[in-house]
Amino acid sequence: MSTVHAYAARKANGALEPFEYELGSIGPEEVDITVESCGICHSDLSMLDDAWGITRFPLVPGHEVTGKISRIGDHVSHFSVGDRVGLGWHAGYCMTCNQCLGGNHNLCSSAESTIVGRHGGFADTVRAHNTSVAKLPDALNAKIAGPLLCGGITVFNPLVQFGISPTDSVGVIGIGGLGHLAIKFARAWGCHVTAFTSEEAKEQEALDLGAHDTINSRKPGAIKGAANRFDLLLSTVNVRLDWNSYISLLKPRGRLHMLGAVTDPLDLNLIPMMFGQLSVSSSPVGSPETIRKMLEFAARHDVTPVTEHYPMNKVNDAIEHLRSGKARYRIVLDR
C-alpha cells in the first residue's frame, strides 16, 4: 500500500482540493509513474463539469502525464524503474478483443480511460497498464511533452490513418489547443497548411506556428474563395459551423475530419458529397503504436506544444485560465 497525494473535485463544477487515496498492490502488468508534469485538456473540464454524464466523484483529473517509472509489475519487461514515460487518455485495454489484437487498441470497447472510473495525473503518482504507457524519446523536452499524449495524438492520428501525402493541402479549422498542434504536425508532414480562424489576432500567430497561409472565416467571401482546394480539413472546434460551406472547399475525394467534440447534429447536403466522393469522419486519440510513432516524429521534427505552466498547487488558477479561453495554447501543471 502507498498513499497518493492528489487534487480532486468532490462534485460537478467544484474546486479541486487536496485529496489522498491508497494504491493497493501493483498488478503484474501495471506500472506506477511518479508524475513530473501533467497537461490540462478541455476533456478534463468536461469531466469536472460532468458534461458527458460519466464522471465519478471524487475526480482526480489529468491524462497528459509525463514522469518516471517508480514501480513495475512482475510481468513488465520493457520498462525499468527510472524510465521517463508518458501516459495519455487511455490507461488500459482488454488486450483480447479484435480491435486490440488488430492493433487498434484505441477502439477497444473495454478500454479504460485514465480519468473515467479511476484517478488521473493531478497527483504525485498515477498507475496504468504497461501497454498504454510510452517511453519518451530523449530528444523530447519532457516538461512540455504532456499535451502530445492527448492533443498531439488526436491531430496526428488522421495523418497516419488516411495516408495523407506530403503533397496534400490541409486546412486546420480553429487555432487553439488542438489546432496549433495540427498546424505544426501537418507542416512537418510536408503538407501545404492553411489555418482557418475567426480572430484577426490569431492570423499572424498561425503563420508563426507554421501555416503557409490563413483564411479569416468572418471576412465575406473568404471561404468561398477557397473552393475545391483541400485534400483534408481538420476541424478542431466544438461549436456548430456551416459545415456545407467547408465541404465545398474539398477537392474530389477530400475529407472533412472532426476532432472537436461537437454535440449538435451535422446538417449535411448529400448530393455534392456524393458526386465529389467526399467524406466526413471523426476519430478518437490513437493506438499505442501510433502514439509511439507520433512521439518519435515529434522528436525528429521538433514538434512541440506551445505551453503555459503553473505549479500543481495552483491547479484551480490554471483551470480558470483555461476556462477563460485565453490559454496559449496548452496549460501544463508542474510538480
mmCIF file of C-alpha atoms in Angstrom:
data_model
loop_
_atom_site.group_PDB
_atom_site.id
_atom_site.type_symbol
_atom_site.label_atom_id
_atom_site.label_comp_id
_atom_site.label_asym_id
_atom_site.label_seq_id
_atom_site.Cartn_x
_atom_site.Cartn_y
_atom_site.Cartn_z
ATOM 1 C CA MET A 1 0.000 0.000 0.000
ATOM 2 C CA SER A 2 1.171 3.516 -0.751
ATOM 3 C CA THR A 3 -0.533 6.868 -0.299
ATOM 4 C CA VAL A 4 -1.096 9.078 -3.337
ATOM 5 C CA HIS A 5 -1.302 12.832 -2.808
ATOM 6 C CA ALA A 6 -3.566 14.396 -5.413
ATOM 7 C CA TYR A 7 -6.060 17.143 -6.202
ATOM 8 C CA ALA A 8 -9.695 16.126 -6.618
ATOM 9 C CA ALA A 9 -13.110 17.662 -7.204
ATOM 10 C CA ARG A 10 -15.850 16.225 -4.988
ATOM 11 C CA LYS A 11 -18.795 17.494 -7.061
ATOM 12 C CA ALA A 12 -19.569 18.835 -10.522
ATOM 13 C CA ASN A 13 -18.104 22.313 -11.060
ATOM 14 C CA GLY A 14 -16.408 22.030 -7.688
ATOM 15 C CA ALA A 15 -12.958 23.373 -6.844
ATOM 16 C CA LEU A 16 -10.046 20.950 -6.757
ATOM 17 C CA GLU A 17 -8.893 20.219 -3.213
ATOM 18 C CA PRO A 18 -6.046 18.187 -1.710
ATOM 19 C CA PHE A 19 -7.042 14.517 -1.731
ATOM 20 C CA GLU A 20 -5.331 11.325 -0.639
ATOM 21 C CA TYR A 21 -6.022 7.731 -1.610
ATOM 22 C CA GLU A 22 -4.296 4.388 -1.233
ATOM 23 C CA LEU A 23 -2.819 2.371 -4.069
ATOM 24 C CA GLY A 24 -3.103 -1.345 -3.467
ATOM 25 C CA SER A 25 -0.644 -3.971 -4.636
ATOM 26 C CA ILE A 26 0.540 -3.370 -8.164
ATOM 27 C CA GLY A 27 -0.789 -5.758 -10.810
ATOM 28 C CA PRO A 28 1.632 -7.953 -12.759
ATOM 29 C CA GLU A 29 1.186 -5.902 -15.966
ATOM 30 C CA GLU A 30 0.923 -2.461 -14.357
ATOM 31 C CA VAL A 31 3.383 0.350 -13.792
ATOM 32 C CA ASP A 32 3.408 3.285 -11.386
ATOM 33 C CA ILE A 33 4.554 6.667 -12.664
ATOM 34 C CA THR A 34 5.948 9.432 -10.474
ATOM 35 C CA VAL A 35 4.307 12.486 -12.040
ATOM 36 C CA GLU A 36 6.602 15.338 -13.027
ATOM 37 C CA SER A 37 4.186 17.312 -15.218
ATOM 38 C CA CYS A 38 0.595 16.976 -16.386
ATOM 39 C CA GLY A 39 -1.193 18.905 -19.101
ATOM 40 C CA ILE A 40 -4.745 20.189 -18.722
ATOM 41 C CA CYS A 41 -7.093 19.306 -21.587
ATOM 42 C CA HIS A 42 -10.628 20.504 -22.352
ATOM 43 C CA SER A 43 -11.679 16.916 -21.669
ATOM 44 C CA ASP A 44 -10.610 17.493 -18.065
ATOM 45 C CA LEU A 45 -13.036 20.426 -17.939
ATOM 46 C CA SER A 46 -15.814 18.282 -19.408
ATOM 47 C CA MET A 47 -15.186 15.643 -16.753
ATOM 48 C CA LEU A 48 -15.029 18.239 -13.964
ATOM 49 C CA ASP A 49 -18.385 19.646 -15.105
ATOM 50 C CA ASP A 50 -19.822 16.135 -15.673
ATOM 51 C CA ALA A 51 -20.770 17.386 -19.141
ATOM 52 C CA TRP A 52 -20.786 13.827 -20.516
ATOM 53 C CA GLY A 53 -22.608 12.253 -17.568
ATOM 54 C CA ILE A 54 -19.831 9.714 -16.884
ATOM 55 C CA THR A 55 -17.870 11.383 -14.080
ATOM 56 C CA ARG A 56 -17.424 9.641 -10.766
ATOM 57 C CA PHE A 57 -16.591 11.836 -7.794
ATOM 58 C CA PRO A 58 -14.210 12.441 -6.192
ATOM 59 C CA LEU A 59 -12.435 13.017 -9.516
ATOM 60 C CA VAL A 60 -8.682 13.388 -9.920
ATOM 61 C CA PRO A 61 -8.311 14.756 -13.489
ATOM 62 C CA GLY A 62 -5.191 14.675 -15.644
ATOM 63 C CA HIS A 63 -4.444 12.495 -18.671
ATOM 64 C CA GLU A 64 -1.411 14.178 -20.256
ATOM 65 C CA VAL A 65 1.164 12.808 -17.852
ATOM 66 C CA THR A 66 4.933 12.802 -18.067
ATOM 67 C CA GLY A 67 7.129 11.350 -15.361
ATOM 68 C CA LYS A 68 9.364 8.467 -14.360
ATOM 69 C CA ILE A 69 8.549 4.821 -13.716
ATOM 70 C CA SER A 70 8.694 4.227 -9.971
ATOM 71 C CA ARG A 71 7.429 0.633 -9.797
ATOM 72 C CA ILE A 72 6.730 -2.174 -12.257
ATOM 73 C CA GLY A 73 4.662 -5.350 -12.111
ATOM 74 C CA ASP A 74 6.244 -8.796 -12.281
ATOM 75 C CA HIS A 75 5.287 -9.362 -15.934
ATOM 76 C CA VAL A 76 6.548 -5.999 -17.239
ATOM 77 C CA SER A 77 9.797 -6.495 -19.126
ATOM 78 C CA HIS A 78 10.166 -3.482 -21.428
ATOM 79 C CA PHE A 79 10.263 -0.790 -18.726
ATOM 80 C CA SER A 80 12.721 -0.204 -15.912
ATOM 81 C CA VAL A 81 12.424 1.930 -12.823
ATOM 82 C CA GLY A 82 13.608 5.403 -13.755
ATOM 83 C CA ASP A 83 12.454 5.357 -17.383
ATOM 84 C CA ARG A 84 10.884 8.645 -18.431
ATOM 85 C CA VAL A 85 7.451 7.966 -19.902
ATOM 86 C CA GLY A 86 4.138 9.472 -20.920
ATOM 87 C CA LEU A 87 0.514 8.468 -20.304
ATOM 88 C CA GLY A 88 -2.476 9.796 -22.242
ATOM 89 C CA TRP A 89 -6.245 9.299 -22.392
ATOM 90 C CA HIS A 90 -6.171 5.503 -22.022
ATOM 91 C CA ALA A 91 -4.755 3.695 -19.009
ATOM 92 C CA GLY A 92 -5.571 0.150 -20.089
ATOM 93 C CA TYR A 93 -7.114 -2.130 -22.723
ATOM 94 C CA CYS A 94 -8.703 -5.576 -22.662
ATOM 95 C CA MET A 95 -5.913 -6.960 -24.914
ATOM 96 C CA THR A 96 -8.169 -9.767 -26.202
ATOM 97 C CA CYS A 97 -10.795 -8.182 -28.499
ATOM 98 C CA ASN A 98 -10.398 -7.978 -32.268
ATOM 99 C CA GLN A 99 -9.547 -4.283 -32.082
ATOM 100 C CA CYS A 100 -6.710 -4.828 -29.608
ATOM 101 C CA LEU A 101 -5.414 -7.876 -31.465
ATOM 102 C CA GLY A 102 -5.553 -5.872 -34.697
ATOM 103 C CA GLY A 103 -3.510 -3.015 -33.247
ATOM 104 C CA ASN A 104 -6.453 -0.639 -32.823
ATOM 105 C CA HIS A 105 -6.414 -0.522 -29.027
ATOM 106 C CA ASN A 106 -7.930 2.972 -29.020
ATOM 107 C CA LEU A 107 -11.132 1.440 -30.446
ATOM 108 C CA CYS A 108 -11.363 -1.244 -27.753
ATOM 109 C CA SER A 109 -14.877 -1.136 -26.290
ATOM 110 C CA SER A 110 -13.448 -2.044 -22.870
ATOM 111 C CA ALA A 111 -10.585 0.473 -22.911
ATOM 112 C CA GLU A 112 -10.045 2.178 -19.561
ATOM 113 C CA SER A 113 -9.752 5.942 -19.565
ATOM 114 C CA THR A 114 -7.135 7.417 -17.251
ATOM 115 C CA ILE A 115 -9.787 9.653 -15.633
ATOM 116 C CA VAL A 116 -13.045 7.721 -16.032
ATOM 117 C CA GLY A 117 -13.612 5.476 -13.033
ATOM 118 C CA ARG A 118 -10.031 5.890 -11.882
ATOM 119 C CA HIS A 119 -7.740 8.652 -10.647
ATOM 120 C CA GLY A 120 -5.557 10.618 -13.052
ATOM 121 C CA GLY A 121 -2.392 12.659 -13.121
ATOM 122 C CA PHE A 122 -3.153 15.712 -10.957
ATOM 123 C CA ALA A 123 -1.203 13.789 -8.349
ATOM 124 C CA ASP A 124 2.255 12.652 -7.350
ATOM 125 C CA THR A 125 1.669 9.118 -8.692
ATOM 126 C CA VAL A 126 -0.555 7.512 -11.322
ATOM 127 C CA ARG A 127 -0.933 3.814 -12.171
ATOM 128 C CA ALA A 128 -1.637 2.312 -15.612
ATOM 129 C CA HIS A 129 -1.399 -0.861 -17.666
ATOM 130 C CA ASN A 130 2.027 -1.003 -19.277
ATOM 131 C CA THR A 131 0.649 -1.130 -22.839
ATOM 132 C CA SER A 132 -0.841 2.339 -22.522
ATOM 133 C CA VAL A 133 2.443 3.878 -21.348
ATOM 134 C CA ALA A 134 5.050 5.138 -23.835
ATOM 135 C CA LYS A 135 8.725 5.883 -23.385
ATOM 136 C CA LEU A 136 9.591 9.477 -24.213
ATOM 137 C CA PRO A 137 12.394 9.958 -26.757
ATOM 138 C CA ASP A 138 15.462 11.578 -25.226
ATOM 139 C CA ALA A 139 15.201 14.474 -27.684
ATOM 140 C CA LEU A 140 11.779 15.493 -26.344
ATOM 141 C CA ASN A 141 11.576 18.009 -23.521
ATOM 142 C CA ALA A 142 9.516 16.021 -21.005
ATOM 143 C CA LYS A 143 8.384 19.173 -19.208
ATOM 144 C CA ILE A 144 6.328 20.313 -22.203
ATOM 145 C CA ALA A 145 5.613 16.953 -23.864
ATOM 146 C CA GLY A 146 2.453 16.117 -21.883
ATOM 147 C CA PRO A 147 -0.032 17.725 -24.326
ATOM 148 C CA LEU A 148 1.319 15.476 -27.090
ATOM 149 C CA LEU A 149 -0.161 12.464 -25.243
ATOM 150 C CA CYS A 150 -3.747 13.636 -25.909
ATOM 151 C CA GLY A 151 -3.926 16.746 -28.089
ATOM 152 C CA GLY A 152 -0.925 15.726 -30.144
ATOM 153 C CA ILE A 153 -2.031 12.188 -30.919
ATOM 154 C CA THR A 154 -5.571 13.391 -31.665
ATOM 155 C CA VAL A 155 -4.365 15.549 -34.577
ATOM 156 C CA PHE A 156 -1.540 13.216 -35.669
ATOM 157 C CA ASN A 157 -3.711 10.105 -35.907
ATOM 158 C CA PRO A 158 -5.637 11.212 -39.058
ATOM 159 C CA LEU A 159 -2.388 11.856 -40.942
ATOM 160 C CA VAL A 160 -1.491 8.204 -40.421
ATOM 161 C CA GLN A 161 -4.941 6.635 -40.713
ATOM 162 C CA PHE A 162 -5.833 8.314 -44.013
ATOM 163 C CA GLY A 163 -2.433 8.055 -45.688
ATOM 164 C CA ILE A 164 -2.045 11.809 -46.059
ATOM 165 C CA SER A 165 0.608 12.660 -48.637
ATOM 166 C CA PRO A 166 3.315 15.316 -48.132
ATOM 167 C CA THR A 167 1.957 16.958 -51.285
ATOM 168 C CA ASP A 168 -1.590 17.250 -49.903
ATOM 169 C CA SER A 169 -3.231 20.501 -48.941
ATOM 170 C CA VAL A 170 -4.528 20.522 -45.354
ATOM 171 C CA GLY A 171 -6.777 23.081 -43.703
ATOM 172 C CA VAL A 172 -6.997 23.458 -39.922
ATOM 173 C CA ILE A 173 -10.233 24.934 -38.556
ATOM 174 C CA GLY A 174 -9.713 26.578 -35.173
ATOM 175 C CA ILE A 175 -6.344 27.668 -33.783
ATOM 176 C CA GLY A 176 -6.339 26.586 -30.154
ATOM 177 C CA GLY A 177 -5.022 23.710 -28.076
ATOM 178 C CA LEU A 178 -5.657 21.140 -30.825
ATOM 179 C CA GLY A 179 -5.393 23.438 -33.814
ATOM 180 C CA HIS A 180 -1.933 24.806 -33.102
ATOM 181 C CA LEU A 181 -0.584 21.253 -32.887
ATOM 182 C CA ALA A 182 -2.412 20.281 -36.080
ATOM 183 C CA ILE A 183 -0.641 23.124 -37.894
ATOM 184 C CA LYS A 184 2.739 22.014 -36.574
ATOM 185 C CA PHE A 185 2.288 18.326 -37.387
ATOM 186 C CA ALA A 186 0.814 18.912 -40.864
ATOM 187 C CA ARG A 187 3.615 21.355 -41.739
ATOM 188 C CA ALA A 188 6.281 18.904 -40.559
ATOM 189 C CA TRP A 189 4.490 16.144 -42.519
ATOM 190 C CA GLY A 190 5.229 18.188 -45.630
ATOM 191 C CA CYS A 191 1.706 19.422 -46.406
ATOM 192 C CA HIS A 192 0.629 22.868 -47.513
ATOM 193 C CA VAL A 193 -1.191 24.149 -44.431
ATOM 194 C CA THR A 194 -3.939 26.747 -44.259
ATOM 195 C CA ALA A 195 -5.277 27.952 -40.912
ATOM 196 C CA PHE A 196 -8.931 29.000 -40.545
ATOM 197 C CA THR A 197 -9.660 31.420 -37.739
ATOM 198 C CA SER A 198 -12.369 33.906 -36.829
ATOM 199 C CA GLU A 199 -9.923 36.026 -34.810
ATOM 200 C CA GLU A 200 -7.793 38.515 -36.714
ATOM 201 C CA ALA A 201 -5.196 38.474 -33.917
ATOM 202 C CA LYS A 202 -4.593 34.767 -34.489
ATOM 203 C CA GLU A 203 -3.746 35.091 -38.177
ATOM 204 C CA GLN A 204 -0.129 36.057 -37.536
ATOM 205 C CA GLU A 205 0.090 33.528 -34.708
ATOM 206 C CA ALA A 206 -0.966 30.788 -37.118
ATOM 207 C CA LEU A 207 1.730 31.826 -39.602
ATOM 208 C CA ASP A 208 4.304 31.834 -36.809
ATOM 209 C CA LEU A 209 3.219 28.292 -35.894
ATOM 210 C CA GLY A 210 3.933 27.104 -39.434
ATOM 211 C CA ALA A 211 0.819 27.731 -41.520
ATOM 212 C CA HIS A 212 1.585 28.756 -45.090
ATOM 213 C CA ASP A 213 -1.489 30.975 -45.232
ATOM 214 C CA THR A 214 -4.648 31.843 -43.311
ATOM 215 C CA ILE A 215 -8.334 32.389 -44.007
ATOM 216 C CA ASN A 216 -10.391 34.627 -41.738
ATOM 217 C CA SER A 217 -13.776 32.914 -41.689
ATOM 218 C CA ARG A 218 -15.548 36.159 -40.710
ATOM 219 C CA LYS A 219 -14.480 38.017 -43.858
ATOM 220 C CA PRO A 220 -17.183 37.992 -46.574
ATOM 221 C CA GLY A 221 -16.301 35.671 -49.422
ATOM 222 C CA ALA A 222 -13.128 34.321 -47.807
ATOM 223 C CA ILE A 223 -14.383 30.748 -47.525
ATOM 224 C CA LYS A 224 -15.996 30.704 -50.979
ATOM 225 C CA GLY A 225 -12.707 31.870 -52.438
ATOM 226 C CA ALA A 226 -11.018 28.653 -51.333
ATOM 227 C CA ALA A 227 -13.419 26.254 -53.087
ATOM 228 C CA ASN A 228 -12.058 22.918 -54.316
ATOM 229 C CA ARG A 229 -8.685 23.487 -52.627
ATOM 230 C CA PHE A 230 -8.185 20.965 -49.832
ATOM 231 C CA ASP A 231 -7.485 17.254 -49.587
ATOM 232 C CA LEU A 232 -8.152 17.271 -45.837
ATOM 233 C CA LEU A 233 -9.862 19.656 -43.448
ATOM 234 C CA LEU A 234 -9.233 19.077 -39.741
ATOM 235 C CA SER A 235 -11.895 20.699 -37.570
ATOM 236 C CA THR A 236 -10.685 21.250 -34.006
ATOM 237 C CA VAL A 237 -13.627 23.377 -32.811
ATOM 238 C CA ASN A 238 -16.517 22.248 -30.620
ATOM 239 C CA VAL A 239 -19.088 24.710 -31.941
ATOM 240 C CA ARG A 240 -21.604 24.494 -34.771
ATOM 241 C CA LEU A 241 -20.417 25.883 -38.119
ATOM 242 C CA ASP A 242 -21.822 25.952 -41.640
ATOM 243 C CA TRP A 243 -20.337 22.562 -42.470
ATOM 244 C CA ASN A 244 -21.641 22.566 -46.041
ATOM 245 C CA SER A 245 -19.574 25.682 -46.732
ATOM 246 C CA TYR A 246 -16.459 23.882 -45.533
ATOM 247 C CA ILE A 247 -17.289 20.741 -47.512
ATOM 248 C CA SER A 248 -17.374 22.910 -50.657
ATOM 249 C CA LEU A 249 -13.665 23.591 -50.083
ATOM 250 C CA LEU A 250 -12.703 19.948 -50.590
ATOM 251 C CA LYS A 251 -11.168 18.525 -53.724
ATOM 252 C CA PRO A 252 -12.796 15.393 -55.172
ATOM 253 C CA ARG A 253 -12.327 12.524 -52.694
ATOM 254 C CA GLY A 254 -11.472 15.056 -49.991
ATOM 255 C CA ARG A 255 -12.322 14.629 -46.328
ATOM 256 C CA LEU A 256 -13.682 16.799 -43.511
ATOM 257 C CA HIS A 257 -12.434 15.210 -40.312
ATOM 258 C CA MET A 258 -13.959 16.206 -36.976
ATOM 259 C CA LEU A 259 -11.666 16.314 -33.941
ATOM 260 C CA GLY A 260 -13.534 18.831 -31.786
ATOM 261 C CA ALA A 261 -16.348 17.380 -29.684
ATOM 262 C CA VAL A 262 -19.318 18.997 -31.466
ATOM 263 C CA THR A 263 -22.532 17.829 -29.794
ATOM 264 C CA ASP A 264 -25.014 19.273 -32.330
ATOM 265 C CA PRO A 265 -26.098 17.050 -35.244
ATOM 266 C CA LEU A 266 -24.355 17.775 -38.563
ATOM 267 C CA ASP A 267 -26.668 19.188 -41.240
ATOM 268 C CA LEU A 268 -25.071 17.974 -44.490
ATOM 269 C CA ASN A 269 -26.140 18.188 -48.118
ATOM 270 C CA LEU A 270 -25.548 14.723 -49.532
ATOM 271 C CA ILE A 271 -25.621 15.366 -53.301
ATOM 272 C CA PRO A 272 -22.417 17.475 -53.518
ATOM 273 C CA MET A 273 -20.708 14.897 -51.297
ATOM 274 C CA MET A 274 -21.892 12.034 -53.483
ATOM 275 C CA PHE A 275 -20.706 13.493 -56.786
ATOM 276 C CA GLY A 276 -17.368 14.576 -55.306
ATOM 277 C CA GLN A 277 -16.951 11.296 -53.413
ATOM 278 C CA LEU A 278 -16.355 13.366 -50.284
ATOM 279 C CA SER A 279 -16.167 12.055 -46.733
ATOM 280 C CA VAL A 280 -16.965 13.314 -43.251
ATOM 281 C CA SER A 281 -15.350 11.385 -40.430
ATOM 282 C CA SER A 282 -14.083 11.559 -36.883
ATOM 283 C CA SER A 283 -11.651 9.707 -34.633
ATOM 284 C CA PRO A 284 -10.544 9.360 -31.022
ATOM 285 C CA VAL A 285 -6.916 9.513 -29.891
ATOM 286 C CA GLY A 286 -4.645 6.782 -31.284
ATOM 287 C CA SER A 287 -3.301 3.311 -30.665
ATOM 288 C CA PRO A 288 -0.182 2.728 -28.545
ATOM 289 C CA GLU A 289 1.802 2.088 -31.737
ATOM 290 C CA THR A 290 0.625 5.356 -33.300
ATOM 291 C CA ILE A 291 1.393 7.240 -30.080
ATOM 292 C CA ARG A 292 4.960 5.924 -30.184
ATOM 293 C CA LYS A 293 5.233 6.891 -33.852
ATOM 294 C CA MET A 294 3.893 10.368 -33.033
ATOM 295 C CA LEU A 295 6.421 10.866 -30.231
ATOM 296 C CA GLU A 296 9.304 9.784 -32.476
ATOM 297 C CA PHE A 297 8.073 12.067 -35.272
ATOM 298 C CA ALA A 298 7.724 14.990 -32.848
ATOM 299 C CA ALA A 299 11.250 14.434 -31.531
ATOM 300 C CA ARG A 300 12.736 14.142 -35.037
ATOM 301 C CA HIS A 301 10.966 17.231 -36.417
ATOM 302 C CA ASP A 302 10.939 19.349 -33.252
ATOM 303 C CA VAL A 303 7.152 19.450 -32.996
ATOM 304 C CA THR A 304 6.387 20.789 -29.520
ATOM 305 C CA PRO A 305 3.268 22.318 -27.994
ATOM 306 C CA VAL A 306 3.188 25.963 -27.011
ATOM 307 C CA THR A 307 2.660 25.828 -23.249
ATOM 308 C CA GLU A 308 1.938 27.910 -20.188
ATOM 309 C CA HIS A 309 2.984 26.484 -16.822
ATOM 310 C CA TYR A 310 1.513 26.535 -13.320
ATOM 311 C CA PRO A 311 2.690 24.761 -10.172
ATOM 312 C CA MET A 312 0.324 21.926 -9.353
ATOM 313 C CA ASN A 313 -0.763 23.586 -6.118
ATOM 314 C CA LYS A 314 -2.182 26.424 -8.278
ATOM 315 C CA VAL A 315 -4.361 23.987 -10.207
ATOM 316 C CA ASN A 316 -7.574 25.987 -9.684
ATOM 317 C CA ASP A 317 -5.940 29.109 -11.135
ATOM 318 C CA ALA A 318 -4.838 27.041 -14.121
ATOM 319 C CA ILE A 319 -8.339 25.645 -14.619
ATOM 320 C CA GLU A 320 -9.865 29.125 -14.580
ATOM 321 C CA HIS A 321 -7.287 30.344 -17.089
ATOM 322 C CA LEU A 322 -8.277 27.511 -19.418
ATOM 323 C CA ARG A 323 -11.985 28.267 -18.942
ATOM 324 C CA SER A 324 -11.351 31.906 -19.866
ATOM 325 C CA GLY A 325 -10.261 30.897 -23.366
ATOM 326 C CA LYS A 326 -7.053 32.889 -23.020
ATOM 327 C CA ALA A 327 -4.599 29.981 -22.827
ATOM 328 C CA ARG A 328 -1.828 29.993 -25.442
ATOM 329 C CA TYR A 329 -2.128 27.178 -26.198
ATOM 330 C CA ARG A 330 -1.834 24.314 -23.708
ATOM 331 C CA ILE A 331 -1.544 24.550 -19.914
ATOM 332 C CA VAL A 332 0.821 22.268 -18.001
ATOM 333 C CA LEU A 333 0.974 21.659 -14.253
ATOM 334 C CA ASP A 334 4.441 21.056 -12.817
ATOM 335 C CA ARG A 335 5.343 19.301 -9.588
#
